[in-house]
Short mmCIF file of C-alpha atoms in Angstrom, two decimals:
data_model
loop_
_atom_site.label_atom_id
_atom_site.label_comp_id
_atom_site.label_asym_id
_atom_site.label_seq_id
_atom_site.Cartn_x
_atom_site.Cartn_y
_atom_site.Cartn_z
CA MET W 1 0.66 -0.48 0.36
CA SER W 2 0.69 3.39 -0.46
CA ILE W 3 2.69 5.85 2.66
CA LEU W 4 1.42 9.33 3.11
CA VAL W 5 3.05 12.77 4.92
CA PHE W 6 1.33 15.55 5.89
CA CYS W 7 3.76 18.45 5.20
CA ASP W 8 4.61 20.35 7.34
CA HIS W 9 4.27 24.26 6.11
CA ASP W 10 4.59 27.99 7.52
CA ASP W 11 4.02 31.37 5.06
CA GLY W 12 4.50 30.19 1.84
CA GLN W 13 7.36 27.49 2.19
CA LEU W 14 7.29 24.06 2.49
CA GLY W 15 8.24 23.12 6.06
CA ALA W 16 12.10 21.39 5.91
CA ALA W 17 11.75 18.93 8.11
CA THR W 18 9.06 17.25 6.37
CA LEU W 19 11.89 16.59 3.54
CA ASN W 20 13.12 14.37 6.91
CA ALA W 21 9.70 12.58 6.80
CA VAL W 22 9.97 11.74 3.13
CA SER W 23 13.71 10.44 3.73
CA ALA W 24 12.37 7.76 6.41
CA ALA W 25 9.06 7.27 4.30
CA THR W 26 11.55 6.26 1.92
CA GLN W 27 12.64 3.56 3.46
CA ILE W 28 9.62 1.63 4.38
CA GLY W 29 8.09 1.69 1.29
CA ASP W 30 8.65 3.72 -2.86
CA ASP W 31 4.72 4.83 -3.43
CA ILE W 32 4.97 7.91 -1.24
CA HIS W 33 2.21 10.11 -1.20
CA LEU W 34 1.95 14.25 0.36
CA LEU W 35 -0.63 15.47 1.72
CA VAL W 36 -0.57 19.63 1.78
CA ALA W 37 -3.59 21.35 3.85
CA GLY W 38 -3.77 25.18 4.42
CA ASP W 39 -6.24 28.07 2.81
CA THR W 40 -4.08 29.01 -0.81
CA THR W 41 -1.75 26.24 -1.07
CA GLY W 42 0.10 26.50 -4.92
CA THR W 43 2.84 27.00 -4.11
CA ILE W 44 3.50 24.85 -1.11
CA ALA W 45 2.08 21.99 -3.45
CA ALA W 46 4.24 23.10 -6.17
CA GLN W 47 7.54 22.63 -4.39
CA ALA W 48 6.15 19.33 -2.79
CA ALA W 49 6.07 18.01 -6.43
CA ALA W 50 9.90 17.80 -6.24
CA ILE W 51 10.33 16.65 -3.80
CA ALA W 52 12.49 13.12 -4.88
CA GLY W 53 10.89 9.72 -4.56
CA VAL W 54 7.12 11.00 -4.13
CA THR W 55 4.40 10.42 -6.52
CA LYS W 56 1.73 12.16 -5.71
CA VAL W 57 0.54 15.17 -3.79
CA LEU W 58 -2.77 15.71 -2.25
CA VAL W 59 -3.89 19.06 -1.81
CA ALA W 60 -7.13 20.32 0.40
CA ASP W 61 -6.96 24.05 -0.19
CA GLY W 62 -9.54 25.93 2.18
CA ALA W 63 -9.53 28.33 5.23
CA GLU W 64 -10.19 25.56 7.44
CA TYR W 65 -6.69 24.31 7.04
CA ALA W 66 -5.24 27.45 7.06
CA HIS W 67 -3.85 27.46 10.86
CA SER W 68 -3.29 23.82 10.52
CA LEU W 69 -5.70 22.68 13.58
CA ALA W 70 -5.94 19.20 14.11
CA GLU W 71 -9.46 19.69 14.81
CA ASN W 72 -9.69 20.18 11.78
CA LEU W 73 -7.14 18.02 9.90
CA ALA W 74 -7.23 14.61 12.12
CA PRO W 75 -11.45 14.49 10.51
CA LEU W 76 -9.21 14.93 6.32
CA ILE W 77 -6.36 12.07 7.50
CA CYS W 78 -8.48 10.02 8.95
CA ASP W 79 -11.10 10.10 5.83
CA MET W 80 -7.96 8.98 3.72
CA ALA W 81 -6.38 6.57 6.09
CA SER W 82 -7.61 3.67 4.97
CA GLN W 83 -6.40 4.13 1.02
CA TYR W 84 -2.55 4.16 3.67
CA SER W 85 -0.41 1.50 5.72
CA HIS W 86 1.57 4.04 6.82
CA ILE W 87 0.40 8.13 7.71
CA LEU W 88 3.81 9.81 8.77
CA ALA W 89 3.92 13.30 10.37
CA PRO W 90 7.39 15.34 11.20
CA ALA W 91 7.03 15.18 15.06
CA THR W 92 7.57 18.99 14.71
CA THR W 93 4.54 20.67 16.98
CA THR W 94 2.19 20.62 14.20
CA GLY W 95 3.29 17.23 13.99
CA LYS W 96 2.53 15.76 17.27
CA ASN W 97 -0.25 17.89 17.52
CA ILE W 98 -2.07 16.26 15.06
CA MET W 99 -1.31 12.75 14.79
CA PRO W 100 -2.59 11.66 18.34
CA ARG W 101 -5.92 12.66 17.35
CA VAL W 102 -5.84 10.86 14.43
CA ALA W 103 -4.33 7.69 16.02
CA ALA W 104 -7.08 7.97 19.11
CA ILE W 105 -10.01 8.45 16.23
CA LEU W 106 -9.12 5.76 14.02
CA ASP W 107 -8.19 3.34 17.94
CA VAL W 108 -4.28 2.16 16.20
CA MET W 109 -1.21 3.02 18.64
CA GLN W 110 0.28 6.16 17.82
CA ILE W 111 4.55 5.32 17.72
CA SER W 112 6.11 8.86 18.53
CA ASP W 113 9.02 10.22 17.48
CA ILE W 114 11.28 7.22 15.78
CA ILE W 115 14.89 7.52 14.61
CA GLN W 116 15.31 4.01 12.63
CA ILE W 117 13.29 2.11 10.88
CA GLU W 118 14.05 -1.77 10.78
CA ASP W 119 11.25 -2.71 8.33
CA ALA W 120 7.62 -1.90 7.65
CA ASN W 121 6.38 -3.13 11.35
CA THR W 122 9.24 -2.21 13.04
CA PHE W 123 11.04 1.20 14.67
CA GLN W 124 13.20 2.73 17.01
CA ARG W 125 12.31 5.68 19.18
CA PRO W 126 14.18 6.78 22.10
CA ILE W 127 12.71 6.79 25.72
CA TYR W 128 13.63 8.13 29.26
CA ALA W 129 14.58 11.27 27.47
CA GLY W 130 16.93 9.82 25.34
CA ASN W 131 18.79 7.91 28.03
CA ALA W 132 17.21 4.50 26.23
CA LEU W 133 16.14 3.30 22.86
CA SER W 134 13.10 1.15 22.68
CA THR W 135 12.40 -0.71 19.38
CA VAL W 136 8.25 -0.75 18.41
CA ARG W 137 6.49 -3.16 15.99
CA SER W 138 3.41 -2.82 15.30
CA ASP W 139 0.87 -5.00 13.75
CA GLU W 140 -2.14 -2.10 12.82
CA THR W 141 -3.75 -1.91 9.66
CA VAL W 142 -2.44 1.37 9.41
CA LYS W 143 0.55 2.93 11.59
CA ILE W 144 0.71 6.50 12.73
CA ILE W 145 4.20 7.97 12.98
CA THR W 146 6.13 11.39 14.18
CA VAL W 147 9.58 11.14 12.40
CA ARG W 148 12.42 12.99 14.43
CA SER W 149 13.75 15.22 11.71
CA THR W 150 17.44 14.55 12.79
CA ALA W 151 17.27 11.47 12.79
CA PHE W 152 17.08 11.16 8.69
CA GLU W 153 19.15 12.92 6.64
CA ALA W 154 16.60 14.98 3.72
CA VAL W 155 15.78 14.10 0.69
CA ALA W 156 16.76 16.29 -2.93
CA ASP W 157 14.43 18.24 -4.98
CA THR W 158 14.91 16.95 -7.93
CA GLY W 159 13.14 19.09 -10.22
CA SER W 160 10.80 16.41 -10.82
CA THR W 161 6.77 16.45 -10.59
CA ALA W 162 4.38 14.37 -8.98
CA THR W 163 1.09 14.41 -9.79
CA ILE W 164 -0.93 16.95 -8.24
CA GLU W 165 -5.06 15.92 -7.10
CA LYS W 166 -7.10 18.81 -5.42
CA ILE W 167 -9.46 16.31 -2.83
CA GLY W 168 -11.97 17.44 -1.02
CA ALA W 169 -12.74 18.89 3.03
CA ALA W 170 -13.59 15.52 5.05
CA GLY W 171 -17.27 14.72 5.41
CA ASP W 172 -17.37 15.84 9.32
CA ALA W 173 -14.46 18.52 9.62
CA LEU W 174 -15.20 20.99 12.61
CA SER W 175 -14.64 23.75 10.29
CA LEU W 176 -12.85 26.05 12.77
CA ILE W 177 -11.30 28.86 11.95
CA HIS W 178 -8.31 30.48 14.34
CA ILE W 179 -9.22 34.09 14.74
#
């Protein structure tokens, strides 16, 4: 199955940590889709489409996604979850806000802050303030993962173009708009 990576972005620029999350995704599989959600996301989608290893960029463009609120983004990601074996996000403030909610809605465990991928089901993550490492194995149908960006090399911007596809809003989006 495909792998979905949530794109972290701000002020019209793709977040650098997204490139590290894509690098982690390439170690799991080769059909990688990126989700760009926000308001007026055209330039970010174009940046995402140029990332090495990405086959498709999904764009959810709407005012309800403008401020990256977990209450709006989690239902969007959950609506798409059945199409993916893994859903990754950078372990940034935004990723760490959205992914636990996605895992709770889907009733699966979240694998947080991974630093190494052993195989598609087995990951290594730090515990005890980084003083010990834990190997976590998950047999969930969909794995919800946050990626520590410093543990993976950023992928390159190849100048190639992945397919860009617009998607609609989540069916049960709360449409909370931050003022």
